[in-house]
Coordinates of C-alpha atoms in Angstrom, one line a residue:
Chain Z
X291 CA 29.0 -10.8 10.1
X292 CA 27.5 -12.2 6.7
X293 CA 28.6 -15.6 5.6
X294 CA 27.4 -16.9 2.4
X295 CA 28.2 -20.6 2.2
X296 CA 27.9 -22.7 -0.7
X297 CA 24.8 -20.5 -2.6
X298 CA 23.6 -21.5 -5.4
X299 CA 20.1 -20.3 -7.0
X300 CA 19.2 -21.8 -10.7
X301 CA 16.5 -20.2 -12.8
X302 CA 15.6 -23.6 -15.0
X303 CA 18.7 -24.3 -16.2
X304 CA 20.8 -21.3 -15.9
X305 CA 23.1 -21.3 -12.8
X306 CA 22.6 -18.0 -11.8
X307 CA 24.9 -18.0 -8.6
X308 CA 26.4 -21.7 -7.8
X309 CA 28.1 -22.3 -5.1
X310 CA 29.5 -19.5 -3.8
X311 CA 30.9 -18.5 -0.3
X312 CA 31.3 -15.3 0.8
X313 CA 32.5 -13.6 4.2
X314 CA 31.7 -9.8 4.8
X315 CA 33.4 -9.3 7.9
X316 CA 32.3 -6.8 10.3
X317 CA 32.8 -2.9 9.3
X318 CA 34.4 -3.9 6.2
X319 CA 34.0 -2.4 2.9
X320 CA 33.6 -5.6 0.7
X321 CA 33.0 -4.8 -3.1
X322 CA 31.7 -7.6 -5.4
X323 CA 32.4 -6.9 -9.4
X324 CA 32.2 -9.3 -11.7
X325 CA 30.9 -8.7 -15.6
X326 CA 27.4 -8.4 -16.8
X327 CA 25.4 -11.4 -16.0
X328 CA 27.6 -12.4 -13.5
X329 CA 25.1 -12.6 -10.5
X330 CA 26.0 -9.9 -8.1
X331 CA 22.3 -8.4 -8.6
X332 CA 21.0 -11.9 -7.5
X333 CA 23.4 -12.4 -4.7
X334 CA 22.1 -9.2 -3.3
X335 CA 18.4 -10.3 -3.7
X336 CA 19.4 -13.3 -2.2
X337 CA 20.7 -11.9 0.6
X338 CA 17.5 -10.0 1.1
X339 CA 15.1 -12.9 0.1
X340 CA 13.4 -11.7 -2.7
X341 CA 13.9 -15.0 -3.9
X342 CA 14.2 -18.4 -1.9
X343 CA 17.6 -20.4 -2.3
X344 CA 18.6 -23.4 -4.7
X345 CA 21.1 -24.6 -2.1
X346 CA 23.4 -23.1 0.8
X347 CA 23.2 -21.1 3.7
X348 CA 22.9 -17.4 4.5
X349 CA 24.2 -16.9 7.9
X350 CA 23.9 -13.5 9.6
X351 CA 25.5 -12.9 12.8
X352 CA 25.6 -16.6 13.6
X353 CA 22.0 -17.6 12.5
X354 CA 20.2 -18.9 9.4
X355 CA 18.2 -16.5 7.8
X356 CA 17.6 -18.3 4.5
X357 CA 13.9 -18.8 5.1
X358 CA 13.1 -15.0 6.7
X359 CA 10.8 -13.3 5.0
X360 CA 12.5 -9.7 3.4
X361 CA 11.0 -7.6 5.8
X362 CA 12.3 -9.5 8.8
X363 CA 16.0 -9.3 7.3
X364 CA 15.5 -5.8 7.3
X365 CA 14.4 -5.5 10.7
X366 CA 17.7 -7.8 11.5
X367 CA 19.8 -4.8 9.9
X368 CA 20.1 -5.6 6.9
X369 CA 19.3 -2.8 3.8
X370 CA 19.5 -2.0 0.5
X371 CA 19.6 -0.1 -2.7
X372 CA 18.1 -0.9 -6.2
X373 CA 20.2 -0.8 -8.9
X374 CA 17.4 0.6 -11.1
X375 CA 16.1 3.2 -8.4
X376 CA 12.8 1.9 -6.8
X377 CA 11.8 4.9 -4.5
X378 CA 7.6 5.3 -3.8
X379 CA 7.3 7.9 -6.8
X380 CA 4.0 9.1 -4.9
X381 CA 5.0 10.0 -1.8
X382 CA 7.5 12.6 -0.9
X383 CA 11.0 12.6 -0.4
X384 CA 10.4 13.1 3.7
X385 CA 7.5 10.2 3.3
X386 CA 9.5 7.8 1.7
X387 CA 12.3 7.9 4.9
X388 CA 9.1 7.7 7.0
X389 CA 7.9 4.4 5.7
X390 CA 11.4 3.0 5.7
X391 CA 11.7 3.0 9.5
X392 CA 11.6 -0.2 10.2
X393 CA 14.7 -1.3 12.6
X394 CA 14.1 -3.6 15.3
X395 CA 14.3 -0.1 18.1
X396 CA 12.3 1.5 15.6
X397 CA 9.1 -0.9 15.8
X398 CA 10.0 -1.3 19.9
X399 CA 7.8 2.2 19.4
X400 CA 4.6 2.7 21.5
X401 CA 2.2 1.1 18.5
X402 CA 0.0 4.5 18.0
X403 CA 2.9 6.6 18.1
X404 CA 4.7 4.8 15.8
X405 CA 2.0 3.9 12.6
X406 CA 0.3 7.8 13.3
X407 CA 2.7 10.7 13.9
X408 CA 5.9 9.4 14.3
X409 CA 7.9 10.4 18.1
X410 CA 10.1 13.7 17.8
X411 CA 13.4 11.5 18.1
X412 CA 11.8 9.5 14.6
X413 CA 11.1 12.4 13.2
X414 CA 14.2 14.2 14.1
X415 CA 16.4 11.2 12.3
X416 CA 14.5 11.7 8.9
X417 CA 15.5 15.3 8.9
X418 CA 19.0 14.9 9.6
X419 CA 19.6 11.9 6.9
X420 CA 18.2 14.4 4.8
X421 CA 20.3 17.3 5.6
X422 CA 23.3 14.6 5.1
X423 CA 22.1 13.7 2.1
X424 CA 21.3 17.4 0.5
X425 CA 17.7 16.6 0.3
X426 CA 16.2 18.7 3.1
X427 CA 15.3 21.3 0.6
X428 CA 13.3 18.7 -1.5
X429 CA 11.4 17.0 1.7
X430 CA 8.1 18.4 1.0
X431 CA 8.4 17.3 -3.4
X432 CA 7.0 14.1 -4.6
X433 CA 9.7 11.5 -4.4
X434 CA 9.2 10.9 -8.6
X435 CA 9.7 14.4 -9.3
X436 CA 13.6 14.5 -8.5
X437 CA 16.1 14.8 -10.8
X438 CA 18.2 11.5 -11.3
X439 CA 21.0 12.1 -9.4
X440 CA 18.7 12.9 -6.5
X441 CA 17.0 9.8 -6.6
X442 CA 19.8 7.6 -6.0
X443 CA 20.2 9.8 -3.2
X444 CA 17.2 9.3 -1.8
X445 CA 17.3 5.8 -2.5
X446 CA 20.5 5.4 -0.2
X447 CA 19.1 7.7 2.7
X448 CA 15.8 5.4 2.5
X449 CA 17.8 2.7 2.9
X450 CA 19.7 3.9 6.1
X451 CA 16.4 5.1 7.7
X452 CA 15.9 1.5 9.0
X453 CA 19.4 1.8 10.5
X454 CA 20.8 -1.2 9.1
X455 CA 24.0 -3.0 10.0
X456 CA 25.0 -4.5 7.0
X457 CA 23.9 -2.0 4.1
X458 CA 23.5 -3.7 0.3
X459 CA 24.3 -1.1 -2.6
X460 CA 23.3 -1.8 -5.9
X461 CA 25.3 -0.2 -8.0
X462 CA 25.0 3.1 -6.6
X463 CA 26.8 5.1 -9.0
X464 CA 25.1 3.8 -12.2
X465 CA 24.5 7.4 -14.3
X466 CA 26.2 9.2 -11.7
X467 CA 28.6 12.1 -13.3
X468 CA 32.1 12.8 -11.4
X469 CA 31.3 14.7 -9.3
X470 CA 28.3 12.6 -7.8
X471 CA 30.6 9.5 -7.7
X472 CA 33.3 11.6 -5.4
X473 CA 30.0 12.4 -3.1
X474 CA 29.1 8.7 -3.0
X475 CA 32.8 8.1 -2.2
X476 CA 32.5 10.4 0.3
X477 CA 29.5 8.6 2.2
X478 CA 30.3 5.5 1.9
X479 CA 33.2 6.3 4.0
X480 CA 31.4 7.8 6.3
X481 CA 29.6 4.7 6.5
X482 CA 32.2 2.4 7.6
X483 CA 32.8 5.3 10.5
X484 CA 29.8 5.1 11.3
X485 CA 30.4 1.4 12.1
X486 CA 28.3 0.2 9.2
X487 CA 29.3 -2.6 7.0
X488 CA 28.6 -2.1 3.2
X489 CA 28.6 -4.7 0.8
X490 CA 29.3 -2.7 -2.5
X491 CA 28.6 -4.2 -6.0
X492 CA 29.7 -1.7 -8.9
X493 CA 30.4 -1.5 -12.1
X494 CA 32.7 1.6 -11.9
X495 CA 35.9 0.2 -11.1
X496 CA 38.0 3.1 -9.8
X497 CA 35.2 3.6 -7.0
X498 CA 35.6 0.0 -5.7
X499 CA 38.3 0.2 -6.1
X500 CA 39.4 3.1 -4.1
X501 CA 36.6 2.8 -1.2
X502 CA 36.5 -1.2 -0.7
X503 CA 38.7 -3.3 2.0
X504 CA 38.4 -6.3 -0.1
X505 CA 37.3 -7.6 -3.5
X506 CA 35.5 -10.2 -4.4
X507 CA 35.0 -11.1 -8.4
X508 CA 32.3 -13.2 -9.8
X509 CA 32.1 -14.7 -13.6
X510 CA 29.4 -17.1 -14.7
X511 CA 27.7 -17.3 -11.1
X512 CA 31.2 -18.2 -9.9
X513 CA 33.9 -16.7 -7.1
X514 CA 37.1 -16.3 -9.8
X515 CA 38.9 -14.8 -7.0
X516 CA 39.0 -12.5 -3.7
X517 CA 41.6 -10.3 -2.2
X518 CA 43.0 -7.0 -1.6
X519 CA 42.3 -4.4 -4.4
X520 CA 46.0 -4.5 -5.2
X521 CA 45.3 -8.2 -5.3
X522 CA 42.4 -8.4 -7.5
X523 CA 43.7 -5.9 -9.9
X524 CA 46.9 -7.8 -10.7
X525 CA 45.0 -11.3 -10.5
X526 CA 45.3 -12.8 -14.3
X527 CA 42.3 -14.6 -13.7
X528 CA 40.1 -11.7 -13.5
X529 CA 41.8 -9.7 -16.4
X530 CA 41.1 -12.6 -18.1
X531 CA 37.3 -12.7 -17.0
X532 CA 37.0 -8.4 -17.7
X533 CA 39.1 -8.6 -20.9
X534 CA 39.2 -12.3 -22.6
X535 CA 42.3 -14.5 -23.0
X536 CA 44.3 -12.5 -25.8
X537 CA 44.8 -10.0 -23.6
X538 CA 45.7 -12.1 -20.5
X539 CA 48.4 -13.5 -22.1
Chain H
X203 CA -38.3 17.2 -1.1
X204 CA -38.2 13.7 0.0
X205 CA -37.0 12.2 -3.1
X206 CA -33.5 14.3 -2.8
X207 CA -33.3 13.3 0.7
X208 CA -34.0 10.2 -0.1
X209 CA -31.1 10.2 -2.9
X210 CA -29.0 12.0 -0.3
X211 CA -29.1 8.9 1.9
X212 CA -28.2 7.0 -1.3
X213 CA -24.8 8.8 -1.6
X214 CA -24.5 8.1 1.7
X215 CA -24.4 4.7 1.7
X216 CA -22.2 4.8 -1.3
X217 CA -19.9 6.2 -0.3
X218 CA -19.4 4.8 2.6
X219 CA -19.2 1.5 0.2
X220 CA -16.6 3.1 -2.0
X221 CA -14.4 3.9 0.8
X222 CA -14.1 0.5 2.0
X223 CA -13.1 -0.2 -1.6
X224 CA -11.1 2.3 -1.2
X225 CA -8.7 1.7 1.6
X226 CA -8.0 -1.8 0.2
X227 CA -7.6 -0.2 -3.6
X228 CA -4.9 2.1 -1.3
X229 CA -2.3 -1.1 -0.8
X230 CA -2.8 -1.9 -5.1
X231 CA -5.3 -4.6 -4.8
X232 CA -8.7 -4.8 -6.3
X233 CA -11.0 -6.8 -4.4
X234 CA -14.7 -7.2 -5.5
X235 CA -15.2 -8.9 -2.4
X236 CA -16.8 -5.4 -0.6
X237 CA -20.5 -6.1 -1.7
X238 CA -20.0 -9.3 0.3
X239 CA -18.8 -7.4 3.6
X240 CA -22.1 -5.0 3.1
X241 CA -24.2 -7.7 2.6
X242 CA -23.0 -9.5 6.0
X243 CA -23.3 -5.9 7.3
X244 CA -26.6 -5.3 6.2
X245 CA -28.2 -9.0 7.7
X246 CA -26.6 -8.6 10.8
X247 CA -27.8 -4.9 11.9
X248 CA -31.0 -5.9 10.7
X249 CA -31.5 -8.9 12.7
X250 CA -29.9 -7.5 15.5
X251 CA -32.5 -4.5 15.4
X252 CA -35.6 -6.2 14.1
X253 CA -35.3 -9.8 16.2
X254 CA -33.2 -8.9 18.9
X255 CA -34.8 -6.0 19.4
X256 CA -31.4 -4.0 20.0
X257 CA -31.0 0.0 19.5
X258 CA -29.4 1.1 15.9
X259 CA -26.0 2.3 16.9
X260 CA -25.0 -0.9 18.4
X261 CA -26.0 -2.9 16.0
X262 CA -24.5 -1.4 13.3
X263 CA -21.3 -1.6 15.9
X264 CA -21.5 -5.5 16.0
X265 CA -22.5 -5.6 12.1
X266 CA -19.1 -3.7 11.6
X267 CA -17.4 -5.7 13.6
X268 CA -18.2 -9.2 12.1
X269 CA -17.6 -7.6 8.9
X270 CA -14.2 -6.5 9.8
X271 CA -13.6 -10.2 11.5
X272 CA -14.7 -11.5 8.0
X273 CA -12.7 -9.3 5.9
X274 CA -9.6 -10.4 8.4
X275 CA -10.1 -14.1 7.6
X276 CA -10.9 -13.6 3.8
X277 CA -7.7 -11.8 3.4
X278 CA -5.4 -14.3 4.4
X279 CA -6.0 -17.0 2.1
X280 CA -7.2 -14.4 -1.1
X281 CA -4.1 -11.6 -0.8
X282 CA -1.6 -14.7 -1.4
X283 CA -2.4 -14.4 -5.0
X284 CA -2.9 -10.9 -6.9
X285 CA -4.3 -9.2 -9.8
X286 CA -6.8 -10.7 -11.6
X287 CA -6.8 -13.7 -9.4
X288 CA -7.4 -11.8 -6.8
X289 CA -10.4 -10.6 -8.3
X290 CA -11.5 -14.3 -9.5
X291 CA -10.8 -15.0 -5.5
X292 CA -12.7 -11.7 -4.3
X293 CA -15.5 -12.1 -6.6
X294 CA -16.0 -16.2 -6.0
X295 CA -16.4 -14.7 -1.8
X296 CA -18.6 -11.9 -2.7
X297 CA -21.3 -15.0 -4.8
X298 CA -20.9 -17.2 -2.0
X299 CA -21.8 -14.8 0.8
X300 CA -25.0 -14.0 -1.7
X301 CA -25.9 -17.8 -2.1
X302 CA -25.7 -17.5 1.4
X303 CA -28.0 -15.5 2.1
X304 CA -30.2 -16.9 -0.7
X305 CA -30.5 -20.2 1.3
X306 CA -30.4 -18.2 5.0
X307 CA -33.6 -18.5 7.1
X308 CA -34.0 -17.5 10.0
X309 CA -37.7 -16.3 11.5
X310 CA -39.6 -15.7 14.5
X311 CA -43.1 -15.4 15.7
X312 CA -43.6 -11.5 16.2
X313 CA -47.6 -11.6 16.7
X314 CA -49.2 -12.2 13.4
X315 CA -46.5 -12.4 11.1
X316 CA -43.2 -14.3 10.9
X317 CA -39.8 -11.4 10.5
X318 CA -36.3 -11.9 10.0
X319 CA -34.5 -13.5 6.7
X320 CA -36.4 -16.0 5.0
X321 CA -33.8 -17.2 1.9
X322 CA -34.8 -16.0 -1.4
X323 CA -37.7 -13.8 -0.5
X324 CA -35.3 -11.6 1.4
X325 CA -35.7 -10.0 4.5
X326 CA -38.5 -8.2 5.2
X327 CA -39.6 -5.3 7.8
X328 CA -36.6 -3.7 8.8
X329 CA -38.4 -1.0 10.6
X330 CA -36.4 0.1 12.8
X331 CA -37.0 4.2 11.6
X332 CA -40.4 4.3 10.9
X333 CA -41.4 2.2 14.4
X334 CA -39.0 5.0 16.5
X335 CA -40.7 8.0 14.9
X336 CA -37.2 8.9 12.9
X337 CA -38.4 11.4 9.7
X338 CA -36.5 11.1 6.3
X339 CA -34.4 13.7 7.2
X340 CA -33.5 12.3 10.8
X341 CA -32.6 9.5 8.8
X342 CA -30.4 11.4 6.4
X343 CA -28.5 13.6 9.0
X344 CA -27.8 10.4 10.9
X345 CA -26.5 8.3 7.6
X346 CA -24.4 12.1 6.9
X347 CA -23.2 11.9 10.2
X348 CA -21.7 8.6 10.1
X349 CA -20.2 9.1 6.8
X350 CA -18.6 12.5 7.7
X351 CA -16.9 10.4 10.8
X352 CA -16.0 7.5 8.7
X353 CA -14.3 10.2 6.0
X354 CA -12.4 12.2 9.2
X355 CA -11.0 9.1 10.1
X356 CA -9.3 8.1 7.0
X357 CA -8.5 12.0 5.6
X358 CA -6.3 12.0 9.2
X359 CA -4.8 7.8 8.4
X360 CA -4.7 9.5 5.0
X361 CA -1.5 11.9 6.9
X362 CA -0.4 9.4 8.9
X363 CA 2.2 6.9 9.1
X364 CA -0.2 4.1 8.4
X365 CA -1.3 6.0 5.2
X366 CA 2.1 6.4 3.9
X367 CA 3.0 2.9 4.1
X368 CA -0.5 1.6 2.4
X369 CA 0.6 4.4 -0.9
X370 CA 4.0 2.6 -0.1
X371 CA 2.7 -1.2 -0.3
X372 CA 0.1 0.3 -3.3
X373 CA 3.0 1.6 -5.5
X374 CA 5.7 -0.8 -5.5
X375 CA 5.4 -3.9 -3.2
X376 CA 8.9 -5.1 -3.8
X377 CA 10.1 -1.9 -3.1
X378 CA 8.1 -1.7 0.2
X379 CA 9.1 -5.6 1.5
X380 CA 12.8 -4.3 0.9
X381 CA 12.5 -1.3 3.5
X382 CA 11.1 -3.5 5.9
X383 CA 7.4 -3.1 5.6
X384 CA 5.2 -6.5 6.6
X385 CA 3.3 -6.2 3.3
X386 CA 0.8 -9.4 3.9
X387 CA 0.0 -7.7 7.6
X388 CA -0.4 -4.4 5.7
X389 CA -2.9 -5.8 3.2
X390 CA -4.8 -7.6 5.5
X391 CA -5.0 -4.5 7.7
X392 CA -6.8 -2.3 5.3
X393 CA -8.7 -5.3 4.3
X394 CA -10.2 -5.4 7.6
X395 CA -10.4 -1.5 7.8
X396 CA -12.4 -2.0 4.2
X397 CA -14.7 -5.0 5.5
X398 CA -15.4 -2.3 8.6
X399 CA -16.8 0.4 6.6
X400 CA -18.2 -1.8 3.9
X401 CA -20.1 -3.4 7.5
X402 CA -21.8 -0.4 8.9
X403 CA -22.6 1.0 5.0
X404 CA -24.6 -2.3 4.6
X405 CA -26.5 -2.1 7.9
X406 CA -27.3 1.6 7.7
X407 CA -28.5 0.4 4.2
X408 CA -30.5 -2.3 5.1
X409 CA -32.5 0.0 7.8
X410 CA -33.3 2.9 5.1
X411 CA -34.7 0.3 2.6
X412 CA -36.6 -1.7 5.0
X413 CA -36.1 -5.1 2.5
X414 CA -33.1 -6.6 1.9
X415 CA -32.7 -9.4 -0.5
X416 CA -29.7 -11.8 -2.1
X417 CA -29.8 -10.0 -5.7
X418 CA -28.9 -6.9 -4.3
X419 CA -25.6 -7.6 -3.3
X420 CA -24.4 -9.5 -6.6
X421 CA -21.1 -8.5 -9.0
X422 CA -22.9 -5.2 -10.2
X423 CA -22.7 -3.7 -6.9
X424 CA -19.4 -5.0 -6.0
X425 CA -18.4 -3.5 -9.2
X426 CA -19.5 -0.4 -8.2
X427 CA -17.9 -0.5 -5.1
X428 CA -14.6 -0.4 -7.0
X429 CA -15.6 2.1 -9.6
X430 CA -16.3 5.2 -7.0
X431 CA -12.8 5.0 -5.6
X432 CA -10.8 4.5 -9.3
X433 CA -13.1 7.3 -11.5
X434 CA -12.7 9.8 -8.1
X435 CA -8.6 9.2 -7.7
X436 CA -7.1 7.8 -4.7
X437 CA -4.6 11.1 -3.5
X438 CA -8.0 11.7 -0.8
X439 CA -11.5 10.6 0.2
X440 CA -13.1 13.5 -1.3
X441 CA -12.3 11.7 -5.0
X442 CA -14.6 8.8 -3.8
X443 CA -17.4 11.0 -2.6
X444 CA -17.3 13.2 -5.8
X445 CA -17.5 9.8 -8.1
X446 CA -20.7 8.7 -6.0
X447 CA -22.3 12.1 -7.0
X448 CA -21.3 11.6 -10.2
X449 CA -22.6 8.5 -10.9
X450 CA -25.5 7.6 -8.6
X451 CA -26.8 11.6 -8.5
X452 CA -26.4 12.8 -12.5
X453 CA -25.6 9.6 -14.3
X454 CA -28.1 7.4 -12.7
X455 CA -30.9 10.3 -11.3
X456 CA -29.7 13.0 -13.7
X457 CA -30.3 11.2 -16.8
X458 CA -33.2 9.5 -15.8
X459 CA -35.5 11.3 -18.7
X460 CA -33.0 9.2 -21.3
X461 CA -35.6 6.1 -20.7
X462 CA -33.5 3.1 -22.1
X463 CA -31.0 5.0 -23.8
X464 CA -29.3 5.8 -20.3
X465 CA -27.5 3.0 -19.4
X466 CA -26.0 3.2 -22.6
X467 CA -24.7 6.8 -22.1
X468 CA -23.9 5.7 -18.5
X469 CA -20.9 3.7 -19.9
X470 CA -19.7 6.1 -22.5
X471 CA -19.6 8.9 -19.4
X472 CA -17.5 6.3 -17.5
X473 CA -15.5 5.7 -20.3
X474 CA -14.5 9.5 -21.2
X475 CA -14.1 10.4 -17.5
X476 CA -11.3 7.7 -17.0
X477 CA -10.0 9.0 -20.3
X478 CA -9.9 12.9 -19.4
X479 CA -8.9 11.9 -16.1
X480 CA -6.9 8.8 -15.8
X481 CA -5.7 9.3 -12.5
X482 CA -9.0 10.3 -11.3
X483 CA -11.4 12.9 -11.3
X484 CA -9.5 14.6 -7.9
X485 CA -5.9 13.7 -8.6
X486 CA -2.7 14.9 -7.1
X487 CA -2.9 17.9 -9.7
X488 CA -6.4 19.1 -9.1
X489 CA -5.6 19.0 -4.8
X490 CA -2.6 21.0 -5.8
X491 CA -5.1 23.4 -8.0
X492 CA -7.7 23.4 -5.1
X493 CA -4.6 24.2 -2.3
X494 CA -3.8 27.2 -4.0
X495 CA -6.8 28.3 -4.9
X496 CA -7.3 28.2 -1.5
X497 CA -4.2 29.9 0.0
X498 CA -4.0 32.7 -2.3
X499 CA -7.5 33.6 -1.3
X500 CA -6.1 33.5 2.0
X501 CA -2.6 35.3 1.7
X502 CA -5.4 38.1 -0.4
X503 CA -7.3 38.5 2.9
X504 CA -4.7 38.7 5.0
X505 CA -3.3 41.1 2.8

């Protein structure tokens, strides 16, 4: 569904991401780990175009979307989440869904109907990705006066609201406490279910771990190595990459 | 009696200038391009009234109209760059459309005497509501009129889908181009939505002065364009209308027995009100205050 092929994006001198490929197959779970610095953040805002490309090619569903613009991406299907929480502090939680609606079937929408009140079936959507996310209580509060743990919430059911495809997390558990993380698990599941494929870069290992199809790990803007999570775990290479060589060995 | 109504029509106009400032100061971007927009405004409704003879309300129609168009085509070159260079851009449009119309003649034979713009002299005889019998308070109800339309127009985009996504595009642009919002075609929107408002303030203007010239569209009034809508808070329309009194109606007429010393005071005012209020005089919290206010006196009488 997403092929990454030979990216590379250089800020000055510092080789950001270099040449990597990367396949995220259709409904798959792929996680991307990889230390600090590595360059998962700025393979995600690649993938979105935040920033233009050094070299390579970003193919999505068989064409080249390199030199889209971010919103048409998301129009394409393709959504995300921050990995420090960027919601629209101003607005409220039920606003910031509303804006976010954005899907190619979405903008198909009679053009009054769509930028003044919203149809029923639009409006209807934002009410139950807020009852799935635990927010329909909150949907009338300003967006920047949830508690942390709500945020990222919101974040994630913003992101859905323009129905993506292929959904970018951002570290979604960052600051998240147990008991959070098993919800996250929980969704992110449902996710693939729901016949959306997730492309999950986190720091917490056991959740990639224990939701993702396949691994891939980055070091120094590199691909060290891909696999199964079985695979990755036991892979010297990347032991080697989380942990130095003394332990490696 | 006439001298309030005569201030009245002043806030008026105002307003309707701040609220073109307004919608564009909605996506984050301060353009000081608005007195420009009112000044096209203002040339255009007054030649179409005084040389082509048409009514008011049409002309004011067209003036808005090739505001809007001008607003549309300034946007697309000046909202590529932001911040301050925006404002460099915004403010280099607003001189040139003045030095425009410092160098803009155009005059007919109307019996004895010569009308229409005539470069640096201005633009004479705009008499539009003295020739058709209109009172200073015709005047004023009409220019009220207008305003109130303009206001229940954008209090209603305010709760609409459109509003939402110029707060969106105002707060974090990044943000907003990563949910799929067309931020350039956003800005340029209310852009044009600005220049349309800022086009019918500046030729219901120019037909309650009767003279329009180049000077009075220069950086001082562009500047105050911007200053209604950021000292009166963006959360609604009634924060730009509240500034206008404020400053044209008690800093400017209020304090007009200060002589000299005024001006000076009219800073310091500015100065503490953006300090006490820094989000505006009508923020989020004051709505919030007024809305209960409100519904408690109602729950109390239904009671």
């Amino acid at each position: 569904m997403l092929d990454l092929q030979a990216v590379s994006k250089h800020f000055g001198g510092v080789r950001a991401v270099d040449g990597v490929d990367l396949t995220v197959a259709r409904g798959q779970i792929l996680g991307l780990i990889g230390p600090n610095g590595s360059g998962k953040s700025t393979i995600v805002n690649l993938i979105c175009g935040l920033f233009p490309l050094t070299s390579g090619r970003i193919v999505y569903n068989g064409a080249d979307i390199a030199d889209l613009p971010p919103h048409a991406r998301v129009t394409m299907g393709i959504a995300r989440t921050f990995q420090n929480i960027r919601l629209f502090g101003q607005l409220t939680v039920w606003q910031n869904l509303w804006v976010a609606q954005n899907s190619s079937e979405q903008r198909k929408q009679n053009f009054l109907k769509r930028w003044l009140g919203g149809s029923r079936s639009a409006r209807e959507e934002i009410d139950r990705t807020l009852e799935f996310f635990d927010l329909a209580h909150k949907r009338d509060e300003l967006a920047g006066n949830l508690a942390f743990g709500e945020q990222r919430r919101l974040e994630f059911a913003r992101a859905l609201s323009a129905k993506p495809a292929l959904l970018l997390l951002d570290e979604p558990a960052a600051g998240m406490n147990a008991e959070e993380i098993d919800q996250l698990d929980g969704r992110i599941r449902r996710m693939r279910q729901d016949g959306i494929t997730v492309l999950l870069i986190e720091h917490h290992v056991e959740l990639v771990m224990s939701v993702a199809d396949r691994i891939a790990v980055l070091n120094f803007g590199q691909k060290i190595a891909e696999g199964t999570p079985a695979a990755v775990q036991a892979n010297p290479v990347v032991r080697e990459a989380y942990l130095g060589t003394a332990a490696a060995a | 009696m006439d001298f309030y109504f005569g201030l009245i029509q002043i806030i008026g106009v105002h307003t309707l200038l701040g609220l073109s400032a307004y919608c564009v100061l909605l996506t984050g971007q301060v353009s000081l391009a608005q007195a420009g927009f009112f000044a096209i405004g203002a040339y255009v409704a007054g030649m179409l009234t005084v040389i082509a003879q048409w009514p008011l309300v049409p002309a004011l129609g067209v003036s808005a109209l090739v505001a809007g168009a001008t607003a549309c085509a300034v946007g697309f070159p000046a909202l590529r760059v932001k911040g301050l260079m925006l404002v460099v851009a915004t403010v280099a449009f607003g001189e040139a459309v003045r030095l425009f119309f410092f160098n803009f003649t155009y005059q007919v034979q109307a019996g004895n005497i010569r009308l229409g713009p005539h470069g640096g002299e201005g633009f004479r005889q705009i008499r539009y509501f003295p020739e058709n019998g209109w009172t200073t308070l015709d005047v004023m109800l009409f220019i009220w009129a207008v305003v109130a339309l303009v206001m229940a127009g954008l209090w209603w985009l305010n709760r609409s889908r459109a509003g939402a996504v110029l707060r969106a595009v105002g707060e974090d642009e990044l943000a907003a181009q990563s949910t799929g919002i067309n931020i350039t075609a956003v800005k340029i929107s209310a852009m044009t939505v600005g220049g349309v408002i800022a086009g019918i303030g500046g030729g219901i203007f120019a037909h309650y002065t009767t003279h329009i010239e180049h000077v009075q569209f220069g950086v001082v009034l562009a500047t105050f364009a911007i200053a209604y809508p950021i000292l009166g808070g963006l959360s609604n329309v009634f924060g730009t209308l509240l500034a206008v009194i404020f400053i044209q109606g008690f800093l400017i007429e209020g304090l007009r027995f200060m002589g000299d010393w005024r001006n000076l005071l009219f800073g310091g005012l500015i100065v503490l009100a953006m300090n006490v209020r820094p989000r505006g005089l009508l923020d989020a919290g004051a709505m919030l205050a007024l809305k209960r206010l409100f519904f408690s006196r109602k729950e109390r009488s239904d009671a």
